[in-house]
């Protein structure tokens, strides 16, 4: 499958739009806190995050298209063995098209918001630094012809 990009609308799945709209209106407490205190209105280093973004056959809790970053907030329903396997498949499918997935538990978001902010910020900074140095996928790009 092609890497997510503007040319393929980042694999937006229009069929899931009504369900995504419903989820936006009924966010969990931890999702609402994450949105209000960290991601809303470009508060995360000026990057725009979208809530409940349909990608492939999934709905990502939060998605930054510019960074190809998806942030998931997992409640108790994600702790059983079946859900863990399902989440691993989802994460791999999203990575296969170029997204990176960061997962935080609801407890972390509600009780350790500063740590969630630090971890997210560190990921963004490392992405920015890697891009500025011309590193992609661990390989240094050298287009100067040397």
Tab-separated table of C-alpha atoms in Angstrom:
chain	number	residue	atom	x	y	z
A	1	UNK	CA	0.000	0.000	0.000
A	2	UNK	CA	1.186	3.549	-0.736
A	3	UNK	CA	2.652	5.770	1.948
A	4	UNK	CA	0.188	8.277	3.409
A	5	UNK	CA	0.443	11.618	1.619
A	6	UNK	CA	-1.717	14.511	0.415
A	7	UNK	CA	-2.096	12.790	-2.967
A	8	UNK	CA	-4.064	9.929	-1.360
A	9	UNK	CA	-5.626	12.134	1.341
A	10	UNK	CA	-3.579	10.262	3.946
A	11	UNK	CA	-5.742	7.164	3.371
A	12	UNK	CA	-8.815	8.951	4.714
A	13	UNK	CA	-11.788	6.560	4.887
A	14	UNK	CA	-14.934	8.533	4.085
A	15	UNK	CA	-17.143	5.540	4.903
A	16	UNK	CA	-16.169	5.872	8.582
A	17	UNK	CA	-16.921	9.609	8.731
A	18	UNK	CA	-20.366	9.321	10.401
A	19	UNK	CA	-18.949	7.038	13.089
A	20	UNK	CA	-15.970	9.369	13.600
A	21	UNK	CA	-18.347	12.334	13.976
A	22	UNK	CA	-20.262	10.414	16.631
A	23	UNK	CA	-17.054	9.594	18.510
A	24	UNK	CA	-16.010	13.273	18.453
A	25	UNK	CA	-19.230	14.148	20.241
A	26	UNK	CA	-18.809	11.454	22.892
A	27	UNK	CA	-15.119	11.578	23.768
A	28	UNK	CA	-13.971	9.835	26.914
A	29	UNK	CA	-12.770	11.966	29.815
A	30	UNK	CA	-9.135	11.131	29.048
A	31	UNK	CA	-9.556	11.950	25.345
A	32	UNK	CA	-11.254	15.245	26.227
A	33	UNK	CA	-8.409	16.178	28.584
A	34	UNK	CA	-5.765	15.241	26.013
A	35	UNK	CA	-7.555	17.376	23.447
A	36	UNK	CA	-8.186	20.352	25.720
A	37	UNK	CA	-4.800	20.558	27.425
A	38	UNK	CA	-2.325	19.247	24.844
A	39	UNK	CA	-3.562	19.057	21.270
A	40	UNK	CA	-6.356	21.564	20.595
A	41	UNK	CA	-5.768	24.744	18.590
A	42	UNK	CA	-2.198	23.872	17.588
A	43	UNK	CA	-1.002	23.902	21.204
A	44	UNK	CA	1.411	21.011	20.539
A	45	UNK	CA	4.308	23.030	19.064
A	46	UNK	CA	2.054	24.608	16.463
A	47	UNK	CA	1.054	21.315	14.853
A	48	UNK	CA	-2.576	20.690	13.953
A	49	UNK	CA	-4.128	17.537	15.331
A	50	UNK	CA	-7.461	16.147	14.228
A	51	UNK	CA	-9.802	14.209	16.519
A	52	UNK	CA	-11.208	10.836	15.530
A	53	UNK	CA	-9.623	10.756	12.068
A	54	UNK	CA	-10.665	7.821	9.821
A	55	UNK	CA	-7.509	6.225	8.387
A	56	UNK	CA	-7.677	2.953	6.464
A	57	UNK	CA	-10.312	0.888	8.309
A	58	UNK	CA	-9.586	2.511	11.669
A	59	UNK	CA	-10.446	5.672	13.521
A	60	UNK	CA	-7.398	7.272	15.115
A	61	UNK	CA	-8.057	9.122	18.367
A	62	UNK	CA	-5.750	11.999	17.343
A	63	UNK	CA	-3.865	12.464	14.099
A	64	UNK	CA	-1.299	15.011	12.912
A	65	UNK	CA	-0.992	14.696	9.147
A	66	UNK	CA	2.072	16.942	8.917
A	67	UNK	CA	4.047	14.708	11.295
A	68	UNK	CA	2.365	11.449	10.235
A	69	UNK	CA	1.702	10.921	13.937
A	70	UNK	CA	-1.248	9.174	15.526
A	71	UNK	CA	-1.848	9.354	19.260
A	72	UNK	CA	-4.130	6.751	20.839
A	73	UNK	CA	-5.603	6.987	24.338
A	74	UNK	CA	-6.424	3.514	25.610
A	75	UNK	CA	-9.005	2.813	28.284
A	76	UNK	CA	-9.607	-0.401	30.179
A	77	UNK	CA	-11.155	-2.065	27.134
A	78	UNK	CA	-7.691	-2.127	25.531
A	79	UNK	CA	-6.149	-4.238	28.289
A	80	UNK	CA	-7.521	-7.676	27.472
A	81	UNK	CA	-5.526	-10.055	25.299
A	82	UNK	CA	-7.776	-9.786	22.236
A	83	UNK	CA	-7.711	-5.978	22.314
A	84	UNK	CA	-3.923	-5.924	22.691
A	85	UNK	CA	-3.577	-8.108	19.575
A	86	UNK	CA	-6.091	-5.967	17.680
A	87	UNK	CA	-4.204	-2.789	18.653
A	88	UNK	CA	-0.900	-4.340	17.521
A	89	UNK	CA	-2.399	-5.110	14.100
A	90	UNK	CA	-3.820	-1.582	13.863
A	91	UNK	CA	-0.453	-0.058	14.797
A	92	UNK	CA	1.371	-2.166	12.201
A	93	UNK	CA	-1.139	-1.318	9.461
A	94	UNK	CA	-0.728	2.386	10.233
A	95	UNK	CA	3.084	2.090	10.330
A	96	UNK	CA	3.000	0.303	6.981
A	97	UNK	CA	1.595	3.465	5.390
A	98	UNK	CA	4.033	5.783	7.173
A	99	UNK	CA	2.322	6.805	10.401
A	100	UNK	CA	3.956	6.511	13.804
A	101	UNK	CA	1.642	5.546	16.676
A	102	UNK	CA	2.060	6.702	20.269
A	103	UNK	CA	-0.174	5.007	22.842
A	104	UNK	CA	-1.019	6.303	26.296
A	105	UNK	CA	-3.363	4.783	28.845
A	106	UNK	CA	-6.319	6.778	30.114
A	107	UNK	CA	-4.707	6.672	33.544
A	108	UNK	CA	-1.515	8.267	32.202
A	109	UNK	CA	-3.464	11.039	30.502
A	110	UNK	CA	-5.581	11.782	33.569
A	111	UNK	CA	-2.868	11.402	36.222
A	112	UNK	CA	0.434	12.088	34.469
A	113	UNK	CA	-0.463	14.697	31.851
A	114	UNK	CA	2.934	16.392	32.184
A	115	UNK	CA	4.691	13.105	31.385
A	116	UNK	CA	2.438	12.532	28.371
A	117	UNK	CA	3.299	16.046	27.202
A	118	UNK	CA	7.035	15.406	27.657
A	119	UNK	CA	6.952	12.087	25.793
A	120	UNK	CA	4.934	13.583	22.931
A	121	UNK	CA	7.197	16.625	22.771
A	122	UNK	CA	10.317	14.445	22.760
A	123	UNK	CA	8.904	12.411	19.866
A	124	UNK	CA	8.102	15.581	17.892
A	125	UNK	CA	11.531	17.075	18.599
A	126	UNK	CA	13.283	13.906	17.499
A	127	UNK	CA	11.184	13.862	14.309
A	128	UNK	CA	12.036	17.514	13.609
A	129	UNK	CA	15.749	16.997	14.337
A	130	UNK	CA	15.857	13.874	12.178
A	131	UNK	CA	14.199	15.737	9.298
A	132	UNK	CA	16.557	18.713	9.627
A	133	UNK	CA	19.609	16.439	9.566
A	134	UNK	CA	18.366	14.721	6.418
A	135	UNK	CA	17.898	11.376	8.099
A	136	UNK	CA	15.100	9.180	6.877
A	137	UNK	CA	14.544	5.703	8.199
A	138	UNK	CA	17.979	5.697	9.824
A	139	UNK	CA	19.808	6.429	6.569
A	140	UNK	CA	21.482	9.770	5.981
A	141	UNK	CA	20.358	11.346	2.736
A	142	UNK	CA	23.209	12.844	0.791
A	143	UNK	CA	21.916	14.376	-2.392
A	144	UNK	CA	24.975	16.552	-2.957
A	145	UNK	CA	26.511	13.967	-5.277
A	146	UNK	CA	29.493	13.251	-3.013
